[in-house]
PDB file of C-alpha atoms and ligand atoms in Angstrom:
ATOM      1  CA  MET O1269     112.564  93.079 107.842  1.00  0.00           C
ATOM      2  CA  VAL O1270     109.220  91.055 107.753  1.00  0.00           C
ATOM      3  CA  ASN O1271     110.133  87.357 108.333  1.00  0.00           C
ATOM      4  CA  LEU O1272     107.723  85.809 105.275  1.00  0.00           C
ATOM      5  CA  ASP O1273     107.759  82.261 106.402  1.00  0.00           C
ATOM      6  CA  LYS O1274     105.620  83.128 109.561  1.00  0.00           C
ATOM      7  CA  TYR O1275     102.879  83.532 107.199  1.00  0.00           C
ATOM      8  CA  SER O1276     100.121  80.654 105.345  1.00  0.00           C
ATOM      9  CA  SER O1277      98.783  83.140 103.073  1.00  0.00           C
ATOM     10  CA  ILE O1278      99.489  86.917 102.798  1.00  0.00           C
ATOM     11  CA  PHE O1279      96.577  89.747 101.718  1.00  0.00           C
ATOM     12  CA  ILE O1280      96.709  93.170 100.513  1.00  0.00           C
ATOM     13  CA  ALA O1281      94.665  96.057 100.888  1.00  0.00           C
ATOM     14  CA  ASN O1282      94.976  98.714  97.844  1.00  0.00           C
ATOM     15  CA  TRP O1283      93.535 101.716  98.698  1.00  0.00           C
ATOM     16  CA  LYS O1284      94.507 103.531  95.856  1.00  0.00           C
ATOM     17  CA  LEU O1285      93.417 107.149  95.478  1.00  0.00           C
ATOM     18  CA  ASN O1286      90.433 106.217  97.756  1.00  0.00           C
ATOM     19  CA  GLY O1287      89.625 107.304 101.368  1.00  0.00           C
ATOM     20  CA  ASN O1288      90.205 109.667 104.277  1.00  0.00           C
ATOM     21  CA  SER O1289      91.012 110.211 108.001  1.00  0.00           C
ATOM     22  CA  SER O1290      87.548 108.934 109.271  1.00  0.00           C
ATOM     23  CA  PHE O1291      87.422 106.263 106.979  1.00  0.00           C
ATOM     24  CA  LEU O1292      90.385 104.912 108.287  1.00  0.00           C
ATOM     25  CA  LYS O1293      89.487 105.485 111.735  1.00  0.00           C
ATOM     26  CA  ASP O1294      86.310 103.701 111.098  1.00  0.00           C
ATOM     27  CA  TYR O1295      88.529 100.931 109.102  1.00  0.00           C
ATOM     28  CA  TYR O1296      90.912 100.133 111.455  1.00  0.00           C
ATOM     29  CA  GLU O1297      87.299  99.944 114.218  1.00  0.00           C
ATOM     30  CA  LYS O1298      86.612  97.090 111.980  1.00  0.00           C
ATOM     31  CA  LEU O1299      89.518  95.599 110.511  1.00  0.00           C
ATOM     32  CA  LYS O1300      89.314  92.267 112.191  1.00  0.00           C
ATOM     33  CA  VAL O1301      93.241  90.801 111.511  1.00  0.00           C
ATOM     34  CA  ASN O1302      94.168  86.296 111.311  1.00  0.00           C
ATOM     35  CA  SER O1303      97.319  86.403 112.941  1.00  0.00           C
ATOM     36  CA  ASN O1304      97.815  82.585 110.952  1.00  0.00           C
ATOM     37  CA  ASN O1305      98.068  85.624 106.881  1.00  0.00           C
ATOM     38  CA  CYS O1306     100.041  88.287 107.384  1.00  0.00           C
ATOM     39  CA  THR O1307      97.690  91.334 106.302  1.00  0.00           C
ATOM     40  CA  ILE O1308      98.754  95.149 104.863  1.00  0.00           C
ATOM     41  CA  ILE O1309      97.218  98.088 104.167  1.00  0.00           C
ATOM     42  CA  CYS O1310      98.632 100.283 101.672  1.00  0.00           C
ATOM     43  CA  SER O1311      96.610 103.360 101.042  1.00  0.00           C
ATOM     44  CA  SER O1312      97.791 106.369  99.699  1.00  0.00           C
ATOM     45  CA  SER O1313     101.558 108.043 101.367  1.00  0.00           C
ATOM     46  CA  ILE O1314      99.798 110.845 103.741  1.00  0.00           C
ATOM     47  CA  TYR O1315      97.581 108.292 105.765  1.00  0.00           C
ATOM     48  CA  LEU O1316     100.777 105.807 106.342  1.00  0.00           C
ATOM     49  CA  LYS O1317     101.773 106.859 110.132  1.00  0.00           C
ATOM     50  CA  SER O1318      98.420 106.511 110.831  1.00  0.00           C
ATOM     51  CA  LEU O1319      97.402 102.968 109.911  1.00  0.00           C
ATOM     52  CA  LYS O1320     100.302 101.282 112.132  1.00  0.00           C
ATOM     53  CA  GLY O1321      98.569  99.413 114.917  1.00  0.00           C
ATOM     54  CA  ASN O1322      99.787  96.975 117.619  1.00  0.00           C
ATOM     55  CA  ASN O1323      98.680  94.122 115.682  1.00  0.00           C
ATOM     56  CA  GLU O1324     102.152  92.020 115.114  1.00  0.00           C
ATOM     57  CA  ASN O1325     100.386  90.434 111.458  1.00  0.00           C
ATOM     58  CA  LEU O1326      99.130  94.139 110.322  1.00  0.00           C
ATOM     59  CA  PHE O1327     101.968  95.984 108.091  1.00  0.00           C
ATOM     60  CA  CYS O1328     101.636  98.882 105.927  1.00  0.00           C
ATOM     61  CA  GLY O1329     102.185  98.810 103.241  1.00  0.00           C
ATOM     62  CA  ALA O1330     103.412 102.835  99.546  1.00  0.00           C
ATOM     63  CA  GLN O1331     102.384 102.288  96.797  1.00  0.00           C
ATOM     64  CA  ASP O1332     104.878 103.574  95.173  1.00  0.00           C
ATOM     65  CA  VAL O1333     108.705 105.251  95.708  1.00  0.00           C
ATOM     66  CA  SER O1334     111.069 107.181  94.702  1.00  0.00           C
ATOM     67  CA  PHE O1335     113.081 106.066  92.027  1.00  0.00           C
ATOM     68  CA  TYR O1336     115.611 108.563  93.494  1.00  0.00           C
ATOM     69  CA  LYS O1337     117.633 108.338  96.557  1.00  0.00           C
ATOM     70  CA  LYS O1338     117.313 111.865  97.803  1.00  0.00           C
ATOM     71  CA  GLY O1339     117.574 115.614  95.999  1.00  0.00           C
ATOM     72  CA  ALA O1340     116.236 118.165  94.167  1.00  0.00           C
ATOM     73  CA  TYR O1341     113.404 116.149  93.287  1.00  0.00           C
ATOM     74  CA  THR O1342     109.988 117.607  94.226  1.00  0.00           C
ATOM     75  CA  GLY O1343     107.132 115.772  95.546  1.00  0.00           C
ATOM     76  CA  GLU O1344     109.222 112.835  95.783  1.00  0.00           C
ATOM     77  CA  LEU O1345     109.601 109.944  98.546  1.00  0.00           C
ATOM     78  CA  SER O1346     112.254 108.060  98.990  1.00  0.00           C
ATOM     79  CA  ALA O1347     112.547 103.628 100.380  1.00  0.00           C
ATOM     80  CA  SER O1348     114.878 105.873 103.240  1.00  0.00           C
ATOM     81  CA  MET O1349     111.740 107.469 104.129  1.00  0.00           C
ATOM     82  CA  LEU O1350     108.954 105.039 103.760  1.00  0.00           C
ATOM     83  CA  LYS O1351     111.287 103.231 106.759  1.00  0.00           C
ATOM     84  CA  ASP O1352     112.424 106.351 108.747  1.00  0.00           C
ATOM     85  CA  ASN O1353     108.364 106.373 109.397  1.00  0.00           C
ATOM     86  CA  ASN O1354     108.323 102.701 109.826  1.00  0.00           C
ATOM     87  CA  ILE O1355     106.961 100.961 106.862  1.00  0.00           C
ATOM     88  CA  ASP O1356     107.455  97.230 106.055  1.00  0.00           C
ATOM     89  CA  PHE O1357     106.374  96.804 101.952  1.00  0.00           C
ATOM     90  CA  CYS O1358     105.799  99.176  99.174  1.00  0.00           C
ATOM     91  CA  LEU O1359     104.205  98.816  95.278  1.00  0.00           C
ATOM     92  CA  VAL O1360     106.197  99.009  92.794  1.00  0.00           C
ATOM     93  CA  GLY O1361     105.191  98.047  88.523  1.00  0.00           C
ATOM     94  CA  HIS O1362     101.042  98.149  89.679  1.00  0.00           C
ATOM     95  CA  SER O1363     100.193  98.711  85.636  1.00  0.00           C
ATOM     96  CA  GLU O1364      98.568 101.504  86.884  1.00  0.00           C
ATOM     97  CA  ARG O1365     101.924 103.675  87.329  1.00  0.00           C
ATOM     98  CA  ARG O1366     102.898 102.253  83.978  1.00  0.00           C
ATOM     99  CA  GLN O1367     100.399 102.513  81.843  1.00  0.00           C
ATOM    100  CA  TYR O1368      99.763 106.299  83.306  1.00  0.00           C
ATOM    101  CA  PHE O1369     102.975 107.130  85.083  1.00  0.00           C
ATOM    102  CA  ALA O1370     105.549 105.651  82.329  1.00  0.00           C
ATOM    103  CA  GLU O1371     107.363 103.564  84.755  1.00  0.00           C
ATOM    104  CA  THR O1372     109.278 100.756  82.814  1.00  0.00           C
ATOM    105  CA  ASN O1373     110.468  97.635  84.325  1.00  0.00           C
ATOM    106  CA  ASN O1374     114.423  99.961  84.165  1.00  0.00           C
ATOM    107  CA  ILE O1375     112.376 101.477  87.143  1.00  0.00           C
ATOM    108  CA  VAL O1376     111.078  99.371  89.032  1.00  0.00           C
ATOM    109  CA  ASN O1377     113.947  97.793  89.197  1.00  0.00           C
ATOM    110  CA  ILE O1378     115.719 100.688  90.597  1.00  0.00           C
ATOM    111  CA  LYS O1379     112.914 101.396  92.729  1.00  0.00           C
ATOM    112  CA  THR O1380     112.743  97.940  93.772  1.00  0.00           C
ATOM    113  CA  THR O1381     117.190  97.444  94.678  1.00  0.00           C
ATOM    114  CA  ASN O1382     116.863 100.313  97.150  1.00  0.00           C
ATOM    115  CA  LEU O1383     114.062  98.727  98.701  1.00  0.00           C
ATOM    116  CA  ILE O1384     115.022  95.731  99.064  1.00  0.00           C
ATOM    117  CA  GLU O1385     118.148  98.223 100.536  1.00  0.00           C
ATOM    118  CA  GLU O1386     116.382  99.486 102.960  1.00  0.00           C
ATOM    119  CA  ASN O1387     114.859  96.626 104.259  1.00  0.00           C
ATOM    120  CA  ILE O1388     111.842  97.144 103.293  1.00  0.00           C
ATOM    121  CA  ILE O1389     109.357  94.185 101.051  1.00  0.00           C
ATOM    122  CA  PRO O1390     108.658  95.421  97.254  1.00  0.00           C
ATOM    123  CA  VAL O1391     105.889  94.120  95.633  1.00  0.00           C
ATOM    124  CA  ILE O1392     106.589  93.664  92.444  1.00  0.00           C
ATOM    125  CA  CYS O1393     103.048  93.674  90.196  1.00  0.00           C
ATOM    126  CA  ILE O1394     102.712  92.334  86.830  1.00  0.00           C
ATOM    127  CA  GLY O1395     100.487  90.884  84.100  1.00  0.00           C
ATOM    128  CA  GLU O1396      99.339  91.397  80.596  1.00  0.00           C
ATOM    129  CA  THR O1397      96.802  93.667  79.167  1.00  0.00           C
ATOM    130  CA  LEU O1398      94.080  92.705  77.397  1.00  0.00           C
ATOM    131  CA  GLU O1399      95.014  91.984  73.596  1.00  0.00           C
ATOM    132  CA  GLN O1400      98.541  91.156  74.461  1.00  0.00           C
ATOM    133  CA  LYS O1401      96.170  87.583  76.321  1.00  0.00           C
ATOM    134  CA  GLU O1402      94.337  86.955  73.481  1.00  0.00           C
ATOM    135  CA  ASN O1403      98.245  86.923  70.805  1.00  0.00           C
ATOM    136  CA  LYS O1404      99.191  84.369  73.259  1.00  0.00           C
ATOM    137  CA  LEU O1405     101.574  86.647  74.191  1.00  0.00           C
ATOM    138  CA  THR O1406     101.350  86.666  77.953  1.00  0.00           C
ATOM    139  CA  GLU O1407     104.789  84.623  78.866  1.00  0.00           C
ATOM    140  CA  GLU O1408     106.627  86.228  77.199  1.00  0.00           C
ATOM    141  CA  VAL O1409     105.299  89.583  78.349  1.00  0.00           C
ATOM    142  CA  LEU O1410     105.840  87.370  82.286  1.00  0.00           C
ATOM    143  CA  SER O1411     108.927  86.283  81.340  1.00  0.00           C
ATOM    144  CA  THR O1412     110.099  90.010  80.264  1.00  0.00           C
ATOM    145  CA  GLN O1413     109.214  91.622  83.276  1.00  0.00           C
ATOM    146  CA  ILE O1414     110.192  89.476  85.507  1.00  0.00           C
ATOM    147  CA  LYS O1415     113.237  89.360  84.149  1.00  0.00           C
ATOM    148  CA  ASP O1416     113.524  93.119  83.818  1.00  0.00           C
ATOM    149  CA  SER O1417     112.248  93.463  86.456  1.00  0.00           C
ATOM    150  CA  ILE O1418     113.103  91.764  89.930  1.00  0.00           C
ATOM    151  CA  PRO O1419     117.349  92.938  90.724  1.00  0.00           C
ATOM    152  CA  ASN O1420     119.770  89.773  91.796  1.00  0.00           C
ATOM    153  CA  THR O1421     120.117  91.378  94.710  1.00  0.00           C
ATOM    154  CA  ALA O1422     115.935  89.855  95.852  1.00  0.00           C
ATOM    155  CA  ASN O1423     115.755  86.809  96.577  1.00  0.00           C
ATOM    156  CA  HIS O1424     112.163  85.365  97.944  1.00  0.00           C
ATOM    157  CA  GLN O1425     112.974  86.854 101.326  1.00  0.00           C
ATOM    158  CA  ASN O1426     113.076  89.914 100.728  1.00  0.00           C
ATOM    159  CA  VAL O1427     110.624  90.286  97.780  1.00  0.00           C
ATOM    160  CA  LEU O1428     106.609  89.328  96.641  1.00  0.00           C
ATOM    161  CA  ILE O1429     105.037  88.609  92.622  1.00  0.00           C
ATOM    162  CA  ALA O1430     101.395  90.207  92.095  1.00  0.00           C
ATOM    163  CA  TYR O1431     100.342  89.047  89.459  1.00  0.00           C
ATOM    164  CA  GLU O1432      97.839  91.238  88.238  1.00  0.00           C
ATOM    165  CA  PRO O1433      96.575  90.600  83.771  1.00  0.00           C
ATOM    166  CA  VAL O1434      95.533  94.085  83.832  1.00  0.00           C
ATOM    167  CA  TRP O1435      92.298  93.085  82.154  1.00  0.00           C
ATOM    168  CA  ALA O1436      91.248  91.803  85.564  1.00  0.00           C
ATOM    169  CA  ILE O1437      91.860  95.011  87.755  1.00  0.00           C
ATOM    170  CA  GLY O1438      88.805  96.633  88.117  1.00  0.00           C
ATOM    171  CA  THR O1439      86.459  94.906  86.141  1.00  0.00           C
ATOM    172  CA  GLY O1440      85.308  91.896  87.919  1.00  0.00           C
ATOM    173  CA  LEU O1441      86.544  89.563  85.445  1.00  0.00           C
ATOM    174  CA  THR O1442      88.776  87.080  86.134  1.00  0.00           C
ATOM    175  CA  PRO O1443      91.049  84.520  85.000  1.00  0.00           C
ATOM    176  CA  THR O1444      89.710  80.839  85.742  1.00  0.00           C
ATOM    177  CA  LEU O1445      91.011  79.343  88.657  1.00  0.00           C
ATOM    178  CA  SER O1446      92.985  77.142  86.178  1.00  0.00           C
ATOM    179  CA  GLU O1447      94.494  79.636  84.696  1.00  0.00           C
ATOM    180  CA  ILE O1448      95.677  81.739  87.684  1.00  0.00           C
ATOM    181  CA  ASN O1449      97.183  78.276  88.534  1.00  0.00           C
ATOM    182  CA  GLN O1450      99.414  77.353  85.931  1.00  0.00           C
ATOM    183  CA  VAL O1451     100.192  81.597  85.575  1.00  0.00           C
ATOM    184  CA  HIS O1452     101.661  81.471  89.035  1.00  0.00           C
ATOM    185  CA  GLU O1453     103.300  77.724  88.459  1.00  0.00           C
ATOM    186  CA  LEU O1454     104.796  79.693  85.089  1.00  0.00           C
ATOM    187  CA  ILE O1455     106.205  82.502  87.635  1.00  0.00           C
ATOM    188  CA  LYS O1456     108.201  80.910  89.418  1.00  0.00           C
ATOM    189  CA  ASN O1457     109.435  77.826  87.009  1.00  0.00           C
ATOM    190  CA  PHE O1458     110.695  80.220  84.576  1.00  0.00           C
ATOM    191  CA  ASP O1459     113.929  80.411  86.445  1.00  0.00           C
ATOM    192  CA  GLN O1460     115.174  77.851  89.298  1.00  0.00           C
ATOM    193  CA  LYS O1461     115.186  80.801  91.153  1.00  0.00           C
ATOM    194  CA  TYR O1462     112.165  82.088  91.615  1.00  0.00           C
ATOM    195  CA  ILE O1463     110.727  79.156  92.865  1.00  0.00           C
ATOM    196  CA  ASN O1464     110.622  79.973  96.033  1.00  0.00           C
ATOM    197  CA  PHE O1465     109.361  83.568  95.779  1.00  0.00           C
ATOM    198  CA  LYS O1466     105.664  83.594  97.157  1.00  0.00           C
ATOM    199  CA  VAL O1467     103.841  84.874  93.848  1.00  0.00           C
ATOM    200  CA  LEU O1468     100.141  86.928  94.804  1.00  0.00           C
ATOM    201  CA  TYR O1469      96.850  86.961  92.259  1.00  0.00           C
ATOM    202  CA  GLY O1470      95.218  90.291  91.369  1.00  0.00           C
ATOM    203  CA  GLY O1471      92.289  91.518  89.668  1.00  0.00           C
ATOM    204  CA  SER O1472      88.851  92.382  90.426  1.00  0.00           C
ATOM    205  CA  VAL O1473      89.159  89.359  93.213  1.00  0.00           C
ATOM    206  CA  LYS O1474      85.707  89.900  96.533  1.00  0.00           C
ATOM    207  CA  SER O1475      84.867  88.179  99.243  1.00  0.00           C
ATOM    208  CA  SER O1476      82.999  85.258  97.014  1.00  0.00           C
ATOM    209  CA  ASN O1477      86.000  84.410  94.897  1.00  0.00           C
ATOM    210  CA  SER O1478      89.267  84.767  97.409  1.00  0.00           C
ATOM    211  CA  LYS O1479      88.860  81.486  99.136  1.00  0.00           C
ATOM    212  CA  GLU O1480      89.268  79.491  95.715  1.00  0.00           C
ATOM    213  CA  ILE O1481      91.781  81.180  94.465  1.00  0.00           C
ATOM    214  CA  ASN O1482      94.099  81.376  97.538  1.00  0.00           C
ATOM    215  CA  GLU O1483      93.501  77.947  98.543  1.00  0.00           C
ATOM    216  CA  LEU O1484      95.490  77.178  94.916  1.00  0.00           C
ATOM    217  CA  ARG O1485      98.400  75.365  94.713  1.00  0.00           C
ATOM    218  CA  TYR O1486     100.401  77.806  93.253  1.00  0.00           C
ATOM    219  CA  VAL O1487      98.811  81.250  94.774  1.00  0.00           C
ATOM    220  CA  ASP O1488      99.866  82.146  98.256  1.00  0.00           C
ATOM    221  CA  GLY O1489      98.226  85.822  99.193  1.00  0.00           C
ATOM    222  CA  CYS O1490      95.796  87.609  96.950  1.00  0.00           C
ATOM    223  CA  LEU O1491      96.560  92.151  96.185  1.00  0.00           C
ATOM    224  CA  ILE O1492      92.918  93.721  97.264  1.00  0.00           C
ATOM    225  CA  GLY O1493      91.522  96.521  94.913  1.00  0.00           C
ATOM    226  CA  GLY O1494      88.167  98.135  95.129  1.00  0.00           C
ATOM    227  CA  ALA O1495      87.047  94.886  97.971  1.00  0.00           C
ATOM    228  CA  SER O1496      89.121  95.682  99.894  1.00  0.00           C
ATOM    229  CA  LEU O1497      87.462  99.064 101.064  1.00  0.00           C
ATOM    230  CA  LYS O1498      84.367  98.390 102.679  1.00  0.00           C
ATOM    231  CA  VAL O1499      86.110  96.523 105.810  1.00  0.00           C
ATOM    232  CA  ASP O1500      83.235  93.880 105.768  1.00  0.00           C
ATOM    233  CA  GLU O1501      84.170  92.192 102.869  1.00  0.00           C
ATOM    234  CA  PHE O1502      88.045  92.019 103.634  1.00  0.00           C
ATOM    235  CA  ASN O1503      87.476  90.927 106.646  1.00  0.00           C
ATOM    236  CA  THR O1504      85.738  88.396 104.899  1.00  0.00           C
ATOM    237  CA  ILE O1505      88.398  87.756 102.807  1.00  0.00           C
ATOM    238  CA  ILE O1506      91.261  87.591 104.903  1.00  0.00           C
ATOM    239  CA  SER O1507      89.042  85.550 108.274  1.00  0.00           C
TER     240      SER O1507
HETATM  241  P1  LIG K1048      90.512  95.055  91.752  1.00  0.00           P
HETATM  242  O1  LIG K1048      90.684  94.069  93.001  1.00  0.00           O
HETATM  243  O2  LIG K1048      89.712  96.204  91.268  1.00  0.00           O
HETATM  244  O3  LIG K1048      90.571  94.083  90.732  1.00  0.00           O
HETATM  245  O4  LIG K1048      91.895  95.728  92.085  1.00  0.00           O
HETATM  246  C1  LIG K1048      93.237  95.042  91.642  1.00  0.00           C
HETATM  247  C2  LIG K1048      94.565  95.823  92.254  1.00  0.00           C
HETATM  248  O5  LIG K1048      95.270  96.706  91.286  1.00  0.00           O
HETATM  249  C3  LIG K1048      95.545  95.827  93.215  1.00  0.00           C
HETATM  250  O6  LIG K1048      96.471  96.344  92.838  1.00  0.00           O
END
């Protein structure tokens, strides 16, 4: 398992349903990994193997994993298959999977358990919708997501949490810096057992705001969607 304690910050590129072979080749030629940071590229599964370079601080992450371990589940990809292909990280519970693929906290919990068993670090995504925020339900929503999605086997060395307010994803909107810091502090303090967990922020992170977000006391890195598709922009973010 990757030693997370080694890194001051963690940056994850979530390419979502984007990219192809030539995009990948060009991206990897231009990518400049900073050795103080852990950089993880979550491409579409079919490209995961072609990503593994020889930089010790650069890792591959999957964007999803099957709920099942093996069997007659056509189209699925198991945690052990990811491990077999040297994948070190996997996103789980991304809001797009919760929204479009009916992923529940219970499913996230089981996927997380399966990944931990394979020594793959799950990146558990949580976040509130705009309506929930406006109704002052952020704390309640996040605490339920955490309680129900994170299994007892999780600890600060085998799991990462990503706070991605749903309303900030792909919209260009972000919470204020103090809101981000407060929510991250809240997440780490829901229970004493989360106090040392690394919590990444995601939602409209770009080169113009990443530095100030990443410098916040309770922020341990960023999960980046759209801006991670432009390699120059991503280089600036991770530099
Ligand atoms: P954007 O950076 O495009 O807002 O996406 C965030 C995200 O969903 C990363 O997982």
